Short mmCIF file of C-alpha atoms and ligand atoms in Angstrom, two decimals:
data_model
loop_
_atom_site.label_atom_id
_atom_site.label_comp_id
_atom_site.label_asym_id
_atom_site.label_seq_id
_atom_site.Cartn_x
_atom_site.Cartn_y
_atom_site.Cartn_z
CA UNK A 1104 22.78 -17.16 -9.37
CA UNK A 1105 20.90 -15.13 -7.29
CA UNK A 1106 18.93 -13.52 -9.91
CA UNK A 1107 17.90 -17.37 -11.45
CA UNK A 1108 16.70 -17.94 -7.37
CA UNK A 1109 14.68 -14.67 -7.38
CA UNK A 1110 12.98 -16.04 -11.12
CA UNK A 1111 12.40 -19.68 -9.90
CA UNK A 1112 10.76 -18.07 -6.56
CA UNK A 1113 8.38 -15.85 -8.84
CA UNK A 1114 7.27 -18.53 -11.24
CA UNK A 1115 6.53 -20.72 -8.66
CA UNK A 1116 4.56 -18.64 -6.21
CA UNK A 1117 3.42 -15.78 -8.47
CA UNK A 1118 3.14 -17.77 -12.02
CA UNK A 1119 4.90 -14.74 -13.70
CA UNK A 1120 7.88 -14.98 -16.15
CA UNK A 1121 9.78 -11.95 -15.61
CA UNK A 1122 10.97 -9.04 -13.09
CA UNK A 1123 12.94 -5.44 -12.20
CA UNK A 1124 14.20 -4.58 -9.06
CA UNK A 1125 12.74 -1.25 -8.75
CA UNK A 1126 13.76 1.67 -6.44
CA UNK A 1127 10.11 1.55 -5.01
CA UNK A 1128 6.72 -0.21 -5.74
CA UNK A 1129 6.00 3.47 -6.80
CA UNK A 1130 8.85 3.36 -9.30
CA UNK A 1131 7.22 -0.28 -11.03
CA UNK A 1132 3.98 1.58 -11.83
CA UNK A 1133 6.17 4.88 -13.69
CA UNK A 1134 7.74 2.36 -15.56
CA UNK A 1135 4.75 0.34 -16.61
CA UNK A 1136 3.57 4.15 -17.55
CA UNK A 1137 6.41 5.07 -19.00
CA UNK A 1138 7.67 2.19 -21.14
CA UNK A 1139 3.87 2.36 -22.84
CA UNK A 1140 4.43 6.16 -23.19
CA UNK A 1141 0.45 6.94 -22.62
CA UNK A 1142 -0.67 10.48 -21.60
CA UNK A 1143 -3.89 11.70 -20.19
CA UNK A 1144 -5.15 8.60 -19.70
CA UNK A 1145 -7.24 7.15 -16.64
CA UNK A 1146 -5.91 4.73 -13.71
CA UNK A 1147 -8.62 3.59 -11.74
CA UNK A 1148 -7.52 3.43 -8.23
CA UNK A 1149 -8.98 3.61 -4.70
CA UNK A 1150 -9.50 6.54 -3.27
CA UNK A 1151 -7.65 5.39 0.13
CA UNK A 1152 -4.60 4.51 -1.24
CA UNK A 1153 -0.83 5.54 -0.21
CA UNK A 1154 0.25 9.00 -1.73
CA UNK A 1155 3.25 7.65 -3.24
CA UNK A 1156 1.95 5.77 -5.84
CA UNK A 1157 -0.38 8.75 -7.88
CA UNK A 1158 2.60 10.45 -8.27
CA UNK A 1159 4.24 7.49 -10.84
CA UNK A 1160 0.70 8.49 -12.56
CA UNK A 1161 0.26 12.10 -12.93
CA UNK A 1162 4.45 12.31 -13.02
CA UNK A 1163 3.89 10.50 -16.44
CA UNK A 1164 1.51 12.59 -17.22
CA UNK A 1165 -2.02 10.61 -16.95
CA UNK A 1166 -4.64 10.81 -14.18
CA UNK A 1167 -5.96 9.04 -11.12
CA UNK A 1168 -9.72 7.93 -11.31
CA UNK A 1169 -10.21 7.56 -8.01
CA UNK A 1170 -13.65 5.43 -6.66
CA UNK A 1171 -14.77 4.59 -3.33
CA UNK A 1172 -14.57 1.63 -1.36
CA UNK A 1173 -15.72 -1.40 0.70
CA UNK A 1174 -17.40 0.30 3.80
CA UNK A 1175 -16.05 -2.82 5.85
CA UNK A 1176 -13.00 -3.43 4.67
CA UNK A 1177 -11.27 -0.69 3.04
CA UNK A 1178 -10.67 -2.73 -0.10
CA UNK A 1179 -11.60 -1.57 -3.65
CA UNK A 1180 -15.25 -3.17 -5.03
CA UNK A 1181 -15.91 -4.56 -8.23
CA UNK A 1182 -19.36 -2.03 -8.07
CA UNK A 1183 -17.50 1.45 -8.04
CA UNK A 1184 -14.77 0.11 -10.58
CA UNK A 1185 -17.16 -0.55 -12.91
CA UNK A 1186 -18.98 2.83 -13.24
CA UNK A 1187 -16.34 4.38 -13.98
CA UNK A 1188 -14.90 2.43 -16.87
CA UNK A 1189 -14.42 4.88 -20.49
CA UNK A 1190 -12.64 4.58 -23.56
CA UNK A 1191 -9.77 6.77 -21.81
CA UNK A 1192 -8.90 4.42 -19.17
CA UNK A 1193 -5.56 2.96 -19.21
CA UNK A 1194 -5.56 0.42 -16.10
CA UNK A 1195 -7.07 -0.73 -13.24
CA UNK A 1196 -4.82 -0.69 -9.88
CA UNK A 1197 -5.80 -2.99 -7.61
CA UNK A 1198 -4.55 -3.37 -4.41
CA UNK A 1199 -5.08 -5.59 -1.65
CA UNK A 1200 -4.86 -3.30 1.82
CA UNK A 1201 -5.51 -3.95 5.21
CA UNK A 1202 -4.44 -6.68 5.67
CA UNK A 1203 -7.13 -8.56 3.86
CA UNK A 1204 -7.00 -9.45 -0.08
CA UNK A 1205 -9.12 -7.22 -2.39
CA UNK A 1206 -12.38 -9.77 -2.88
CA UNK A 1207 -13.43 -8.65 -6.15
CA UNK A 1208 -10.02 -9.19 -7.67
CA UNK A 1209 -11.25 -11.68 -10.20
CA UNK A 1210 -14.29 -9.93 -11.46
CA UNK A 1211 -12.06 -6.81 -11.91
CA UNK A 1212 -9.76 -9.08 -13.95
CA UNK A 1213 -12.95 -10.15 -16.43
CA UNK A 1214 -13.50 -6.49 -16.66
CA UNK A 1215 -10.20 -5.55 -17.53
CA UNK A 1216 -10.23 -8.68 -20.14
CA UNK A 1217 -13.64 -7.35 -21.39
CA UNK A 1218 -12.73 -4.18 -21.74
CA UNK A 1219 -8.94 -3.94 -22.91
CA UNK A 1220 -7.59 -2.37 -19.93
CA UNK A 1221 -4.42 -3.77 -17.90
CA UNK A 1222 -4.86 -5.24 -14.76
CA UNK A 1223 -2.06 -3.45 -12.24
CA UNK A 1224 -2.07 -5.75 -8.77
CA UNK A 1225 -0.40 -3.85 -6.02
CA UNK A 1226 1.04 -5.94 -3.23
CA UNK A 1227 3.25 -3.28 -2.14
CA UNK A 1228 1.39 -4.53 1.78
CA UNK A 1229 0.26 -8.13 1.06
CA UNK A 1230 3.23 -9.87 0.13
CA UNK A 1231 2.39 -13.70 0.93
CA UNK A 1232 -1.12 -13.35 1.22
CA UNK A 1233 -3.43 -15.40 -0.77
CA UNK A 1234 -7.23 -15.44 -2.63
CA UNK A 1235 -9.23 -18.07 -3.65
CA UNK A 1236 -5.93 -20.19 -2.67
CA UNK A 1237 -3.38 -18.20 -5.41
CA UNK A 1238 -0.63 -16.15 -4.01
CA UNK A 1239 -1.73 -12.49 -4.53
CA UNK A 1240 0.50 -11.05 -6.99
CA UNK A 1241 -0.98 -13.63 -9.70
CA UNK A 1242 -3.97 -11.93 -10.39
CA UNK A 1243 -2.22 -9.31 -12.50
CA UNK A 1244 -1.22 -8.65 -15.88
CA UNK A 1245 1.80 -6.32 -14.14
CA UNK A 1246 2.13 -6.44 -10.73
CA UNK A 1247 4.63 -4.83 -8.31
CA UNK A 1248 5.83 -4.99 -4.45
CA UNK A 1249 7.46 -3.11 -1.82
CA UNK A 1250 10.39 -3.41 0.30
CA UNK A 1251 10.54 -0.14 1.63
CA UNK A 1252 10.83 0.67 5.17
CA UNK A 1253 8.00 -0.54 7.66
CA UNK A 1254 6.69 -3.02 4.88
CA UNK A 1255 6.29 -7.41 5.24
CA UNK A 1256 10.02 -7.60 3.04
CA UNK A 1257 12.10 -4.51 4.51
CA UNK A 1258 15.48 -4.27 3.18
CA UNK A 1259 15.31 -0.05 3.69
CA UNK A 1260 14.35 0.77 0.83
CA UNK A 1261 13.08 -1.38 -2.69
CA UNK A 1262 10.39 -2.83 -5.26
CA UNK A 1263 9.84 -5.48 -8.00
CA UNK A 1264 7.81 -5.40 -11.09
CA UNK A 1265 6.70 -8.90 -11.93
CA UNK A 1266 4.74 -10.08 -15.26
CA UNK A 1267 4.74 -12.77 -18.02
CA UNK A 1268 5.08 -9.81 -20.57
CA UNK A 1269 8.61 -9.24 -21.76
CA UNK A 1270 10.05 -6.24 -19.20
CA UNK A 1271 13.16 -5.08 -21.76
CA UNK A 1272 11.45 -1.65 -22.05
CA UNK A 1273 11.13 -1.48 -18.66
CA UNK A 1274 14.71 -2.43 -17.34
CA UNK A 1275 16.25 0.09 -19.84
CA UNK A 1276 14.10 3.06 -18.48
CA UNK A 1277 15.19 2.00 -14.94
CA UNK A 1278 18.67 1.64 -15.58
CA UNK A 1279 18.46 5.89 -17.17
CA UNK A 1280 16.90 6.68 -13.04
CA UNK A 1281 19.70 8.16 -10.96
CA UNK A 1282 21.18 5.72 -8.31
CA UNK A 1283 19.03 6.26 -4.78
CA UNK A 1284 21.38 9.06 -3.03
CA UNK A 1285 21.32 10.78 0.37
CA UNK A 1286 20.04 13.61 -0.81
CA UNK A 1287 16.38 11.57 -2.29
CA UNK A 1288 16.66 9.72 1.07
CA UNK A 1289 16.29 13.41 2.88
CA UNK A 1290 13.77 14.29 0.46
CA UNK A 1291 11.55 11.46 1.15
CA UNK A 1292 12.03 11.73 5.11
CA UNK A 1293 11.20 15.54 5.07
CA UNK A 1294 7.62 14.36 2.30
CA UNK A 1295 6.70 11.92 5.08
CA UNK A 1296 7.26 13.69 8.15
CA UNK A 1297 5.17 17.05 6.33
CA UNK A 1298 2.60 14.31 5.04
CA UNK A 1299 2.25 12.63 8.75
CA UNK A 1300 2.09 16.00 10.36
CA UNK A 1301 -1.04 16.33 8.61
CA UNK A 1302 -2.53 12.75 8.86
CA UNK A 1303 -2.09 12.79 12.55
CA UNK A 1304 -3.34 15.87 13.28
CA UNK A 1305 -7.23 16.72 13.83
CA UNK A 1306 -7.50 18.67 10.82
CA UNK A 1307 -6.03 16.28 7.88
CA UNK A 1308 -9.16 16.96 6.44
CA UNK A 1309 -8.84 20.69 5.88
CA UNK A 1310 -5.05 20.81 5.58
CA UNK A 1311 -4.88 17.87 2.88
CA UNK A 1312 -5.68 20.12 -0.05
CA UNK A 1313 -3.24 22.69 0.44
CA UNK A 1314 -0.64 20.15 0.43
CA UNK A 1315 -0.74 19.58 -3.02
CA UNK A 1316 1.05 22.64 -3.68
CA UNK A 1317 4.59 20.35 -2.74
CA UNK A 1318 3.45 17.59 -5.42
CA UNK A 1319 5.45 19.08 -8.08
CA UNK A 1320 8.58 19.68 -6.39
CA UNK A 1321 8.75 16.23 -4.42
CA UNK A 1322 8.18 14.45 -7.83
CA UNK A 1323 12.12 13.17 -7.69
CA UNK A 1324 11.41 11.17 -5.05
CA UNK A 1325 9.72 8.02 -6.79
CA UNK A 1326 12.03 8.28 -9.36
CA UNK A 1327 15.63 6.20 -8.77
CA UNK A 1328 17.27 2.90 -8.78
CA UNK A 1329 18.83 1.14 -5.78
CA UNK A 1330 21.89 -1.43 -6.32
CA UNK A 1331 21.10 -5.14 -8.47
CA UNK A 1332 23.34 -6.49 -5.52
CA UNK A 1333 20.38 -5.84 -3.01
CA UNK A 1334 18.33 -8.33 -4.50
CA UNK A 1335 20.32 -10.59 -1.84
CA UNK A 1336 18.44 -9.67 0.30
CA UNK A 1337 15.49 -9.85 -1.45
CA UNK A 1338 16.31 -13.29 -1.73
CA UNK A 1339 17.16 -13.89 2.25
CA UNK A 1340 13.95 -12.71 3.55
CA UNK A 1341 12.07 -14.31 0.59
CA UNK A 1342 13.52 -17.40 1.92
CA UNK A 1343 12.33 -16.25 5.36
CA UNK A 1344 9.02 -15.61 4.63
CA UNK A 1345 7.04 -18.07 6.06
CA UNK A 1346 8.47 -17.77 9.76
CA UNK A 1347 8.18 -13.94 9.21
CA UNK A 1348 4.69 -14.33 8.52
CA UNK A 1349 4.00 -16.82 11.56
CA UNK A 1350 5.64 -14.58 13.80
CA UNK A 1351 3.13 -12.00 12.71
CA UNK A 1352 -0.06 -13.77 13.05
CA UNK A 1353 1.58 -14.81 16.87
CA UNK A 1354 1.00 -10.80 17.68
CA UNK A 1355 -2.43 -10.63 15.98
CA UNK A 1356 -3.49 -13.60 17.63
CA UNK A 1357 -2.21 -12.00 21.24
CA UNK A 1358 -4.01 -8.85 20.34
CA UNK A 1359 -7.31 -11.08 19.17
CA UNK A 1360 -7.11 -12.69 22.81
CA UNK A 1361 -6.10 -9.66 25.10
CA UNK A 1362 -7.74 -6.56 23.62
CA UNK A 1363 -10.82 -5.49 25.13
CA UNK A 1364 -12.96 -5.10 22.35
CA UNK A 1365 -16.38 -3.72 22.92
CA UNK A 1366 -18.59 -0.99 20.73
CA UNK A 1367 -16.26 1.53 20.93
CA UNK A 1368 -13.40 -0.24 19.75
CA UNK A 1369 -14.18 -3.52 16.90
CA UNK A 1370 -11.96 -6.27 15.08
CA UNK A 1371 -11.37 -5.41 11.63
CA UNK A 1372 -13.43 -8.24 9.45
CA UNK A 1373 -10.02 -10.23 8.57
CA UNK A 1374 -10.91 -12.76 6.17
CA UNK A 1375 -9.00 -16.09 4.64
CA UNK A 1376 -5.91 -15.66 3.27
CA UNK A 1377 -4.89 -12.15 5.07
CA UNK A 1378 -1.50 -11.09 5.68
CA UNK A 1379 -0.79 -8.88 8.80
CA UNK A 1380 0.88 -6.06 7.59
CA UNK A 1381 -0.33 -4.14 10.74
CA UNK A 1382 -3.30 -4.93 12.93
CA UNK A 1383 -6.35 -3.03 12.65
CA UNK A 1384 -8.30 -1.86 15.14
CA UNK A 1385 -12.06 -0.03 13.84
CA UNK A 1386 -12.53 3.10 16.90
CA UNK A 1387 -15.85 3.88 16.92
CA UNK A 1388 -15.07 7.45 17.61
CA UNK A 1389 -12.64 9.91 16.16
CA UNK A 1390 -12.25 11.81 19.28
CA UNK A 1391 -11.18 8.24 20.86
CA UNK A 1392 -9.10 7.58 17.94
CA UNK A 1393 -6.68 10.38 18.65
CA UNK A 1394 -6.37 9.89 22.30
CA UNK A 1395 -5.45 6.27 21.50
CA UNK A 1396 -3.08 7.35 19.09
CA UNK A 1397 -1.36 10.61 21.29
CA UNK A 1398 -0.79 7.96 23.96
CA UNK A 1399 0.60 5.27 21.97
CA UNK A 1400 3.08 7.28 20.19
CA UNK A 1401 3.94 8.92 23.82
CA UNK A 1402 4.84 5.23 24.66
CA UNK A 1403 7.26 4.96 21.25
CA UNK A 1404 4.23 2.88 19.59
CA UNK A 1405 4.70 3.23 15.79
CA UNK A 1406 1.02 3.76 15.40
CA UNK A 1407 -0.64 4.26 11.92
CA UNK A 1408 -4.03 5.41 10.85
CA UNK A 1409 -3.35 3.99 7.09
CA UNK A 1410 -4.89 4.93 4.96
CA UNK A 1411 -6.65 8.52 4.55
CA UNK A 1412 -8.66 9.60 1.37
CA UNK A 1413 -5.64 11.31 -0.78
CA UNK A 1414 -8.43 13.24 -3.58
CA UNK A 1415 -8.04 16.17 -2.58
CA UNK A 1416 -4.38 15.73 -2.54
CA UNK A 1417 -4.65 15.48 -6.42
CA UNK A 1418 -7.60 18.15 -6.84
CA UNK A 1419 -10.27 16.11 -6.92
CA UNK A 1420 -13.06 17.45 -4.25
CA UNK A 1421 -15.78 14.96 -4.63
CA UNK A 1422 -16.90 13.08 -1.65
CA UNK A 1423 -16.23 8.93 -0.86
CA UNK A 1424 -18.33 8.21 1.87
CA UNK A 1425 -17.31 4.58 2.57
CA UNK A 1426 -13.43 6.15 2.54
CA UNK A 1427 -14.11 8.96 4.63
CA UNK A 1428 -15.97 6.78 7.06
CA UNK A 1429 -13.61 4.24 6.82
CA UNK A 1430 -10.38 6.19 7.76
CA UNK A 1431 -12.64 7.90 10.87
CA UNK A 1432 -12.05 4.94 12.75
CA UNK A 1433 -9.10 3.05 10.85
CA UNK A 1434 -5.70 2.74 13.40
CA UNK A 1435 -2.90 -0.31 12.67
CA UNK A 1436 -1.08 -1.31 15.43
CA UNK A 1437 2.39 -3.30 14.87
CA UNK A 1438 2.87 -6.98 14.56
CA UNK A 1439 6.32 -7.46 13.70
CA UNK A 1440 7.51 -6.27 17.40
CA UNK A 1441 7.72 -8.95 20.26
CA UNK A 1442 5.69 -10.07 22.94
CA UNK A 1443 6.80 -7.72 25.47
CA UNK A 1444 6.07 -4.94 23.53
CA UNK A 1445 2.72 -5.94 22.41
CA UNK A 1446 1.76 -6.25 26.17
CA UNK A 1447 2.11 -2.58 26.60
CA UNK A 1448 0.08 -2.24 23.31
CA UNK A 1449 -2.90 -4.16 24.79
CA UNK A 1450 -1.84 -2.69 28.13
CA UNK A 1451 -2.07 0.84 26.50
CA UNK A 1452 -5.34 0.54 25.06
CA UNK A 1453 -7.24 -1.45 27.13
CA UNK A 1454 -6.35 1.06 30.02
CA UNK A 1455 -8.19 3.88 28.03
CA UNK A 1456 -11.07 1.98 27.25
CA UNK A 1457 -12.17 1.27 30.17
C1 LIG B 923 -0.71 -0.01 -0.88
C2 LIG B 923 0.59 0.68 -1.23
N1 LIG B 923 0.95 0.77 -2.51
C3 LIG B 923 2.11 1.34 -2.86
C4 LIG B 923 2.95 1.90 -1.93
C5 LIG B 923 4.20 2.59 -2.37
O1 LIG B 923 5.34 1.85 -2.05
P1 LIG B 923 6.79 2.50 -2.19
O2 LIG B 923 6.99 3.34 -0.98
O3 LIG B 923 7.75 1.34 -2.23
O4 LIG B 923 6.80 3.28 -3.42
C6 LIG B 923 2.62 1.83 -0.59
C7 LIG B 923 3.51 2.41 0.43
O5 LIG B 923 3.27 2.37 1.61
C8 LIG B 923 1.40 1.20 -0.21
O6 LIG B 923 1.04 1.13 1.07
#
C-alpha cells in the first residue's frame, strides 16, 4: 500500500517508473556504480559539491572529474562540463544547489544523449523545486534524493533512487548493505564534526588536504540500508510537502524584507522555480563572513557556509576560481525555524552590519 503511494507520487511528479529506498542519496549513486560494475571511469561533478557523495565514486573504484562553476550561482555550467567530456567518462552528476535549479540542466542532458554518458540528477537539496516548469528530479536518466538530517524531507536519516530503467540490480545490492547501526551513526557524527571543524575554521583551505588521509577508513559510512517500513514517512512528509515548502519561502521572504542588505552583504540571485533549502546570504568579505558566523552559532544559529571546494579532499590540486570565490562569501541561514527565531537571525546580522 504504501509502497504503490510512494510509485503513484513518483510517476506523477517525477515521470519515473521505478525506485529504492536507499540508506543515503550517497548510497543511490554506489549503487548506480555498482550494479554497472565500471572501474576507473570519470563522473563529472562540481567541484563544490557535498563530500559525501565522491566517496560512492572512488569507493567503487572510479574517479571524480571535478569542473568549476557558475560564479553567481554556485550551480554547475553547461561550458566547464563540456571540456571535459572523454571516452572514459561514465556520467554526468548534476545537481541543483543553492537553492536555485542547475540552468543548464537540459543542454547537459543533449550532451549526455550525444555522447553516451548517463545523466545522474542529484536533488539530494532541491526536492520540490522546479525548471522550465518540470519537477527537478525529471531531468535524469537516474536520479536520487535525500532525507538525511537538516535536508527539505528529514526523517533522520534516508534516500531514494528513482528512474524509468528497471532497478532489480540495484535493490539486490542494497538489500547485501548492513542494516544502519549505532555504531555507522557514531561514525558519521565523529566524519562531520572533524569535517566542520575544518570548514568553519579560517584555515579550511590549508587543512582540507590533509584530511584525505581519513577517506579510506570512513568509507563504511555511505554504505547501509535503513528499514522498508520508513518509507512511511517518506510518504507523510511527501504528502506534506507543499505547506513545508510555503512555510519556507514565509522565512525567506521575512529575511528578503528585514535584512539590511548593502555591498557588504548581497541577496543570492534566486531564480524561478527555487526551493529554500537554506537562505543564502553572498558576504562580501571573508573576514566579515566569520564574525557573522562566530556570532550566530554563539546564539545556537545552525549556520552553514555550504558548500566549500572538496578537490583537494580527493587529491586533485588544480585551482576553480568561480568555486573558490564563490564559497569566500557563501553563508545559508535556516528557513525551516519560526518567526521568532528568524527575528534574532535578522536581529543578529543586521546588528553587525551596521
Ligand atoms: C547536494 C548534495 N548531494 C548529496 C548529498 C549526500 O546526501 P546523503 O547525506 O543523504 O548521502 C548531500 C548532503 O548534504 C548534498 O548536499
Amino acid at each position: 500500500m504504501i509502497s504503490n503511494n510512494i510509485s503513484q507520487y513518483i510517476y506523477k511528479n517525477f515521470k519515473k517508473k521505478h525506485y529504492v529506498f536507499t540508506g543515503r542519496a550517497t548510497t543511490a549513486l554506489y549503487l548506480i556504480l555498482k550494479s554497472y560494475n565500471v572501474k576507473k571511469k570519470y563522473i563529472i561533478c562540481p567541484v563544490n559539491l557535498c563530500y559525501s557523495i565522491i566517496n560512492a565514486i572512488v569507493v567503487t573504484g572510479n574517479n571524480p572529474l571535478f569542473v568549476d562553476v557558475d560564479p553567481n550561482d554556485g550551480n554547475m555550467r553547461y561550458d566547464f562540463v563540456r571540456e571535459k567530456i572523454n571516452k572514459d567518462v561514465f556520467a554526468i552528476l548534476v545537481p541543483h544547489m543553492f537553492g536555485n535549479p542547475c540552468k543548464d540542466v537540459e543542454r547537459i542532458k543533449e550532451l549526455c544523449v550525444k555522447n553516451g554518458i548517463y545523466l545522474i540528477e542529484d536533488c539530494a537539496v532541491s526536492i520540490g523545486g522546479k525548471f522550465n516548469g518540470k519537477y527537478l528530479g525529471e531531468f535524469g536518466d537516474y536520479t536520487f534524493f535525500s532525507f538525511g538530517d537538516s535536508k527539505i524531507i528529514n526523517i533522520g536519516m534516508g534516500g531514494m533512487l528513482i528512474s524509468n530503467f528497471i532497478l532489480d540490480k540495484m535493490k539486490k545490492l542494497n538489500s547485501q548493505l548492513p542494516l544502519f547501526n549505532k555504531k555507522i551513526k557514531d561514525k558519521i557524527d565523529l566524519y562531520s564534526k572533524l569535517f566542520r571543524d575544518i570548514y568553519y575554521s579560517n584555515y579550511y583551505d590549508q587543512l582540507i588536504s590533509k584530511f584525505s588521509i581519513f577517506n579510506e577508513f570512513f568509507y563504511d559510512i555511505y554504505l547501509f540500508r535503513v528499514e522498508n517500513t520508513r518509507l512511511r514517512f517518506v510518504l507523510k512528509k511527501l504528502e506534506g510537502l507543499k505547506e513545508n515548502i510555503s512555510a519556507r519561502e514565509k522565512i525567506a521572504e521575512y529575511y528578503n524584507s528585514k535584512i539590511n542588505f548593502s555591498n557588504n552583504i548581497k541577496k543570492y540571485p534566486y531564480v524561478n522555480g527555487k526551493i529554500y533549502w537554506r537562505y543564502n546570504l553572498l558576504i562580501d568579505s571573508i573576514k566579515l563572513k566569520h564574525k557573522l558566523i562566530n556570532k550566530l552559532l554563539k546564539n545556537n544559529i545552525l549556520v552553514s557556509a555550504w558548500y566549500p571546494p572538496i578537490n583537494k579532499l580527493f587529491n586533485d590540486y588544480n585551482i576553480y576560481k568561480n568555486a573558490e570565490n564563490f564559497y569566500k562569501k557563501i553563508l545559508n541561514i535556516p528557513v525551516n525555524i519560526n518567526k521568532e527565531i528568524a527575528y534574532k537571525i535578522v536581529d543578529t546580522i543586521n546588528s553587525i552590519i551596521y
